[in-house]
PDB file of C-alpha atoms in Angstrom:
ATOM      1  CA  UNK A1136     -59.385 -41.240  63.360  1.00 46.00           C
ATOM      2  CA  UNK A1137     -61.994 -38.832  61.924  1.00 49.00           C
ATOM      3  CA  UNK A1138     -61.876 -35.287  60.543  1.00 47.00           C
ATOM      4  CA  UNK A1139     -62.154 -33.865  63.747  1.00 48.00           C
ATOM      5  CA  UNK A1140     -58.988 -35.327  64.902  1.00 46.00           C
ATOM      6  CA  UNK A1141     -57.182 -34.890  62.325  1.00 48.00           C
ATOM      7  CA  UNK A1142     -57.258 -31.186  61.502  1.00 49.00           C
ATOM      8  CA  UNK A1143     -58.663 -29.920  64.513  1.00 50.00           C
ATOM      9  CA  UNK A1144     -56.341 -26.931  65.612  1.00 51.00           C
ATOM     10  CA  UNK A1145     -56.161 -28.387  68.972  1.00 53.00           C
ATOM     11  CA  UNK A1146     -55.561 -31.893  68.470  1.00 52.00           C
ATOM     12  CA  UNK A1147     -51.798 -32.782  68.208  1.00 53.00           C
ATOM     13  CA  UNK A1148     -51.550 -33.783  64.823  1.00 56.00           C
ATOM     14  CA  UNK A1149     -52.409 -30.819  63.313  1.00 55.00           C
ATOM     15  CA  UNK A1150     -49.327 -29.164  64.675  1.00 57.00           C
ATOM     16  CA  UNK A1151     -47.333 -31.631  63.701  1.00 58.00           C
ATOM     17  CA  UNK A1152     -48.475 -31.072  60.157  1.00 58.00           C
ATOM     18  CA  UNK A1153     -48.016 -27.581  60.087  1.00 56.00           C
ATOM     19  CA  UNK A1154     -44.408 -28.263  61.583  1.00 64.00           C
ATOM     20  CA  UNK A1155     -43.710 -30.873  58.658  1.00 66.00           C
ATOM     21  CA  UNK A1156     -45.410 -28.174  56.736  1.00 66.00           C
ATOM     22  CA  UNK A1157     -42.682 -25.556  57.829  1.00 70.00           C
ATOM     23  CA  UNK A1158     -39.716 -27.721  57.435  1.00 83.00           C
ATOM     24  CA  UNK A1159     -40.450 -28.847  53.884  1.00 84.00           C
ATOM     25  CA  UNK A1160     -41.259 -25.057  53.174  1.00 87.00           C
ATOM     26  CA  UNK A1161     -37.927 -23.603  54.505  1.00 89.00           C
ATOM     27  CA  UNK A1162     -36.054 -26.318  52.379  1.00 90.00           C
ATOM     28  CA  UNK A1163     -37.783 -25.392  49.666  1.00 90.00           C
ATOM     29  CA  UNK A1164     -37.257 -21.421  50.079  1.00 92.00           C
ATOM     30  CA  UNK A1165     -33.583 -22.758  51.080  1.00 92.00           C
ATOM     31  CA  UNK A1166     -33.037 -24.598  47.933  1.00 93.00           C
ATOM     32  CA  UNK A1167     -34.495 -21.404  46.074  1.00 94.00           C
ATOM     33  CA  UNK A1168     -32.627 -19.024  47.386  1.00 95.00           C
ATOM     34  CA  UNK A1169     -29.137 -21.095  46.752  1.00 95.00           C
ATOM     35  CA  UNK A1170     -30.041 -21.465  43.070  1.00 96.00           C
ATOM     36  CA  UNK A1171     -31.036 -17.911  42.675  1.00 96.00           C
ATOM     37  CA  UNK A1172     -27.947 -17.191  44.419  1.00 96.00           C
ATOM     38  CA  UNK A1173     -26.047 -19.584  42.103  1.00 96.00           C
ATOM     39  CA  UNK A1174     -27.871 -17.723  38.822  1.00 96.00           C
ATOM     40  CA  UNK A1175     -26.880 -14.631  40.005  1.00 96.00           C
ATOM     41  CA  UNK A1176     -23.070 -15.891  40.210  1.00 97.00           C
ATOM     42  CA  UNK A1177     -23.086 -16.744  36.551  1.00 97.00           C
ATOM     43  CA  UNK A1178     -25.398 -13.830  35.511  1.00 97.00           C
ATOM     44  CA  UNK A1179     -22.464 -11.936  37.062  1.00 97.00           C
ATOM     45  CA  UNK A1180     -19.970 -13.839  35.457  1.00 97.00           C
ATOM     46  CA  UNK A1181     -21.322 -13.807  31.851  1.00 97.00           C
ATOM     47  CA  UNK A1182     -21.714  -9.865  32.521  1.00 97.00           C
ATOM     48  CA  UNK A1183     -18.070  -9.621  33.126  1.00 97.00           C
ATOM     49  CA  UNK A1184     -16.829 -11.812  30.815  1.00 98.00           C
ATOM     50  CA  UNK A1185     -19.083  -9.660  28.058  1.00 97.00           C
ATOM     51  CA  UNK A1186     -17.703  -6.589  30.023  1.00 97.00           C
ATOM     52  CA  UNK A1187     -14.185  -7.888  29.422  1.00 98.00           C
ATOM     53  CA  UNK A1188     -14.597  -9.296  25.687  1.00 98.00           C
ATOM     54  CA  UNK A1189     -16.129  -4.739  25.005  1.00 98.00           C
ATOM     55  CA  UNK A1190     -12.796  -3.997  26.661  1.00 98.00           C
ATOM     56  CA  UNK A1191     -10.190  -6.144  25.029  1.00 98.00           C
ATOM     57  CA  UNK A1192     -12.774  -4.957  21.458  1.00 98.00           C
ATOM     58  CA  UNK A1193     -12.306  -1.372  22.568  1.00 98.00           C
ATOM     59  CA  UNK A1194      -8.644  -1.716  22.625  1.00 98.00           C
ATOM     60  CA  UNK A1195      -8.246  -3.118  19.255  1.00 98.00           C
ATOM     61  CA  UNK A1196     -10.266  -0.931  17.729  1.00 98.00           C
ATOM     62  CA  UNK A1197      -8.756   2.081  19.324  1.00 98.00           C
ATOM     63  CA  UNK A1198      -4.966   0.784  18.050  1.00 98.00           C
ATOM     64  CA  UNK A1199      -6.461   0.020  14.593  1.00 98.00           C
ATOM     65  CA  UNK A1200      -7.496   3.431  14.721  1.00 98.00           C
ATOM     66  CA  UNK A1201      -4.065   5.321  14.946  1.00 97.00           C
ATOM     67  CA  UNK A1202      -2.758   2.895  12.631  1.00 98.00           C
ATOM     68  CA  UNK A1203      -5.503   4.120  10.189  1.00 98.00           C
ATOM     69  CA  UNK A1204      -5.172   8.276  10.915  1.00 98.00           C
ATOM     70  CA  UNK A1205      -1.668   7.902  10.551  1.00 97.00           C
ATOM     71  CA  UNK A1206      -2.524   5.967   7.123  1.00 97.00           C
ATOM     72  CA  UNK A1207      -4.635   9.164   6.262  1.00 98.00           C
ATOM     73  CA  UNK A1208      -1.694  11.778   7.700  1.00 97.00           C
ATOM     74  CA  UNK A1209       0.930  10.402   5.428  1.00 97.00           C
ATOM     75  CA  UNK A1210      -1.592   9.994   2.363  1.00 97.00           C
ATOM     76  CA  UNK A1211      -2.520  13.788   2.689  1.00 97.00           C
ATOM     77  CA  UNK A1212       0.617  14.846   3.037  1.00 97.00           C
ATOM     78  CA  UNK A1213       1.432  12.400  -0.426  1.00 97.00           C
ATOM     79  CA  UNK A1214      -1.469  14.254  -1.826  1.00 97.00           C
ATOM     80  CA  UNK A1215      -0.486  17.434  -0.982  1.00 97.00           C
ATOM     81  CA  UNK A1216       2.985  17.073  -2.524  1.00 97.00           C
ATOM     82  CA  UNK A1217       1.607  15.446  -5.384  1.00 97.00           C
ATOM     83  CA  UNK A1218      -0.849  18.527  -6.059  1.00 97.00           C
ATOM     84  CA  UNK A1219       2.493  20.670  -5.634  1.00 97.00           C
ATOM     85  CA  UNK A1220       3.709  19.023  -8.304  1.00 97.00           C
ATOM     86  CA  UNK A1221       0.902  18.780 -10.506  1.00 97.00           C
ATOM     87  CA  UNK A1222       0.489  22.724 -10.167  1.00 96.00           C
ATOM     88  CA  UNK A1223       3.824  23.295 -11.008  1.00 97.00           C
ATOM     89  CA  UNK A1224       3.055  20.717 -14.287  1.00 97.00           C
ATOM     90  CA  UNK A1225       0.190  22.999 -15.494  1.00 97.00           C
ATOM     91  CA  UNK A1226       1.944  25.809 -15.030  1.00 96.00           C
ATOM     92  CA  UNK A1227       5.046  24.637 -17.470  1.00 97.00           C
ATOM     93  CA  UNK A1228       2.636  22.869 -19.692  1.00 97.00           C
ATOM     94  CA  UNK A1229       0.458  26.196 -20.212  1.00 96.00           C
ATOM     95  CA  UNK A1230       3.896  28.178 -20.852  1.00 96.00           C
ATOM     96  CA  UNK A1231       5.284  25.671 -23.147  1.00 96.00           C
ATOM     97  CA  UNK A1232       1.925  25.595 -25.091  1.00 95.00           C
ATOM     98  CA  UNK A1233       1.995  29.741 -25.226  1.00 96.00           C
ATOM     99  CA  UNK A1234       5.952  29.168 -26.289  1.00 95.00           C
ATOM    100  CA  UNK A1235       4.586  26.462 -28.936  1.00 95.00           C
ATOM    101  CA  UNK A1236       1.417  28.732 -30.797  1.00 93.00           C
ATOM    102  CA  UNK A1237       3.440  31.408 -30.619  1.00 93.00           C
ATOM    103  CA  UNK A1238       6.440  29.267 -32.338  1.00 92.00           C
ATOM    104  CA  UNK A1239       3.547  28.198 -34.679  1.00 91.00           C
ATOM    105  CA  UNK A1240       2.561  31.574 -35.732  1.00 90.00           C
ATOM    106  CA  UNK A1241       6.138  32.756 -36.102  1.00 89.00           C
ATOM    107  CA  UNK A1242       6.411  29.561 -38.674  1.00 88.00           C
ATOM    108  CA  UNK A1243       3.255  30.147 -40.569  1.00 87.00           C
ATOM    109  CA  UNK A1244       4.443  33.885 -40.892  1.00 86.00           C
ATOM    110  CA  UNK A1245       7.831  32.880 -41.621  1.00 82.00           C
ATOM    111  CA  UNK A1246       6.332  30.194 -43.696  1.00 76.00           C
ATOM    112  CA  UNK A1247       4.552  32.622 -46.013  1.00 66.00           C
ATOM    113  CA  UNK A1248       6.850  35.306 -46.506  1.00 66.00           C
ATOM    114  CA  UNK A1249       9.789  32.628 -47.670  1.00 59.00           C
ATOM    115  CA  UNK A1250       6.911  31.450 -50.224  1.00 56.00           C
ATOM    116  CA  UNK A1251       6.179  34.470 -51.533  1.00 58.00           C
ATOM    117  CA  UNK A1252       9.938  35.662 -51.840  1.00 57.00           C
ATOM    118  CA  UNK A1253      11.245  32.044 -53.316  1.00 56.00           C
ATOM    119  CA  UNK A1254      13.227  31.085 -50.391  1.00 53.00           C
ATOM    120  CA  UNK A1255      10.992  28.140 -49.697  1.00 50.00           C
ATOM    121  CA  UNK A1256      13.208  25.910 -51.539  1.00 49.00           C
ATOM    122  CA  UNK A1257      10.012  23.837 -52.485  1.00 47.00           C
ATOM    123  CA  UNK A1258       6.653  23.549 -52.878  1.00 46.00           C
ATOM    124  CA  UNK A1259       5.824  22.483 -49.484  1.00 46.00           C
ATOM    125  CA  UNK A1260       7.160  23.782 -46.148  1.00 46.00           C
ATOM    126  CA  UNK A1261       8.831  21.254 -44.713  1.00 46.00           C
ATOM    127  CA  UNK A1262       9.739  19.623 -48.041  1.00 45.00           C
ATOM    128  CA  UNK A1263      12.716  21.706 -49.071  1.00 44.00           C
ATOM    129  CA  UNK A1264      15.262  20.647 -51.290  1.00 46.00           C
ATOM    130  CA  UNK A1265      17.967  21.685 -50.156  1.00 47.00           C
ATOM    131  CA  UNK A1266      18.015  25.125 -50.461  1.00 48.00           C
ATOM    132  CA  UNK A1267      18.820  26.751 -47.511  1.00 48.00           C
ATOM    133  CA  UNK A1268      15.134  27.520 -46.997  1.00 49.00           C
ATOM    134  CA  UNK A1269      13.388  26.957 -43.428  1.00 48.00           C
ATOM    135  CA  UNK A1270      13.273  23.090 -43.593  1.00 50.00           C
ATOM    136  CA  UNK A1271      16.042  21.330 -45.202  1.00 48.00           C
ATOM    137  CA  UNK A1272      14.556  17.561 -44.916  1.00 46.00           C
ATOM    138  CA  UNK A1273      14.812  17.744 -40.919  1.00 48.00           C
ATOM    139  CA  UNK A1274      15.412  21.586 -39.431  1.00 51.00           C
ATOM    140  CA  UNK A1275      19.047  22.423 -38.806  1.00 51.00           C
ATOM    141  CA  UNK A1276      18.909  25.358 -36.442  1.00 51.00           C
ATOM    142  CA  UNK A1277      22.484  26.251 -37.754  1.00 50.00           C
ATOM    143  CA  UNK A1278      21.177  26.587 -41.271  1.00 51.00           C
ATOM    144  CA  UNK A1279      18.428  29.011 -41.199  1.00 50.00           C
ATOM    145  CA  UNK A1280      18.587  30.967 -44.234  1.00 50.00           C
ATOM    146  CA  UNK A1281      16.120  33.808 -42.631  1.00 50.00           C
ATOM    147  CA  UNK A1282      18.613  34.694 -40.014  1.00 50.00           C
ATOM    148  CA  UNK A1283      18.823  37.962 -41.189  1.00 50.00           C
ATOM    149  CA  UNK A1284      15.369  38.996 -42.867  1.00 50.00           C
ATOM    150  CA  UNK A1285      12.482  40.698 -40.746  1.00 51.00           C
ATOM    151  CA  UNK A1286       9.415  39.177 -39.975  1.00 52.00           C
ATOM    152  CA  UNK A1287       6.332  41.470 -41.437  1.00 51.00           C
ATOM    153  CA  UNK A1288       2.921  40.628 -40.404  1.00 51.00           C
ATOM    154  CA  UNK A1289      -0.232  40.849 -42.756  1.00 50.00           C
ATOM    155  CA  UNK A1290      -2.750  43.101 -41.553  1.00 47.00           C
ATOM    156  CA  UNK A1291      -5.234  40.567 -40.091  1.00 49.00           C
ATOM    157  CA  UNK A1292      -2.368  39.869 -37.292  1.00 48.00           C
ATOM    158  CA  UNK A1293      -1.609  43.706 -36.703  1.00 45.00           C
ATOM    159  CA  UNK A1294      -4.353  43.641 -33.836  1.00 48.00           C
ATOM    160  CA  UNK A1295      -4.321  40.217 -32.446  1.00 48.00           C
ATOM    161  CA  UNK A1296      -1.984  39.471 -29.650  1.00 51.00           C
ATOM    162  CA  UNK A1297       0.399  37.017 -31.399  1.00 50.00           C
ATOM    163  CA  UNK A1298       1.706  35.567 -28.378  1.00 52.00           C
ATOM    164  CA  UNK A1299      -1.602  34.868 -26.598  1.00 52.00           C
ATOM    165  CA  UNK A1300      -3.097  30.791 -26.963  1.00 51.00           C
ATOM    166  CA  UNK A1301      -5.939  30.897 -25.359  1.00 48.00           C
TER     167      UNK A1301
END
């Protein structure tokens, strides 16, 4: 067989051929298309599986959440009451302190008067001996021996506010 023969468009084989050809093509385009087919399954299926893992992920994080803004409602509302508190505190601790200087001042005034009349009963306040002076050892509010006597102030306190701290 030549050339001629073999591949001439009108000779017998060469139809044949192209036949073979044809077959062996559409098995290959056949085989193709079933594993793109079969790619596209488990494209699909890894695409809902992913779509399905976001979901269940969504979920939890939605429910942890409310679990953490009701964490944050009831620690407000502890702070809030706790503030309360805290105000009310400050406001007792800045009335005892104006209750304490001006206890303090009433003492120092108290203080120097009994020295300067004798009724110190020693040399130091709080050291008396006994005497029915301010202090006797520890202060006995039953045995204040300046019940009775006015308090003067010196002239330096006439125009301060005595009862004002701060």
């Amino acid at each position: 067989m030549n050339k001629t023969e073999m591949g001439s468009p009108t000779s017998g084989n060469y139809s044949s051929g192209l036949q073979n050809y044809g077959t062996e093509s559409d098995e290959r385009k056949r085989k193709r298309k079933e594993s793109n087919r079969e790619s596209a399954r488990r494209s699909r299926m890894r695409k809902q599986k992913h779509l399905d893992d976001l979901t269940a992920q969504v979920a939890h994080l939605r429910e942890e959440n409310t679990k953490i803004i009701g964490v944050i409602a009831v620690t407000a509302q502890q702070f809030v009451t706790i503030e309360a508190d805290n105000s009310v505190l400050r406001a007792q601790f800045l009335e005892l302190d104006q209750r304490l200087a001006s206890l303090n001042e009433i003492v120092e005034t108290a203080g120097g008067f009994w020295m300067e009349t004798g009724q110190g009963g020693g040399g130091a306040i709080g050291y008396g001996r006994g005497g029915g002076g301010f202090y006797d050892g520890v202060m006995n509010p039953l045995n204040l021996g300046f019940c009775n006597q006015t308090i003067m102030g010196s002239a330096s306190t006439a125009h301060a506010d005595v009862f004002n701290c701060c």
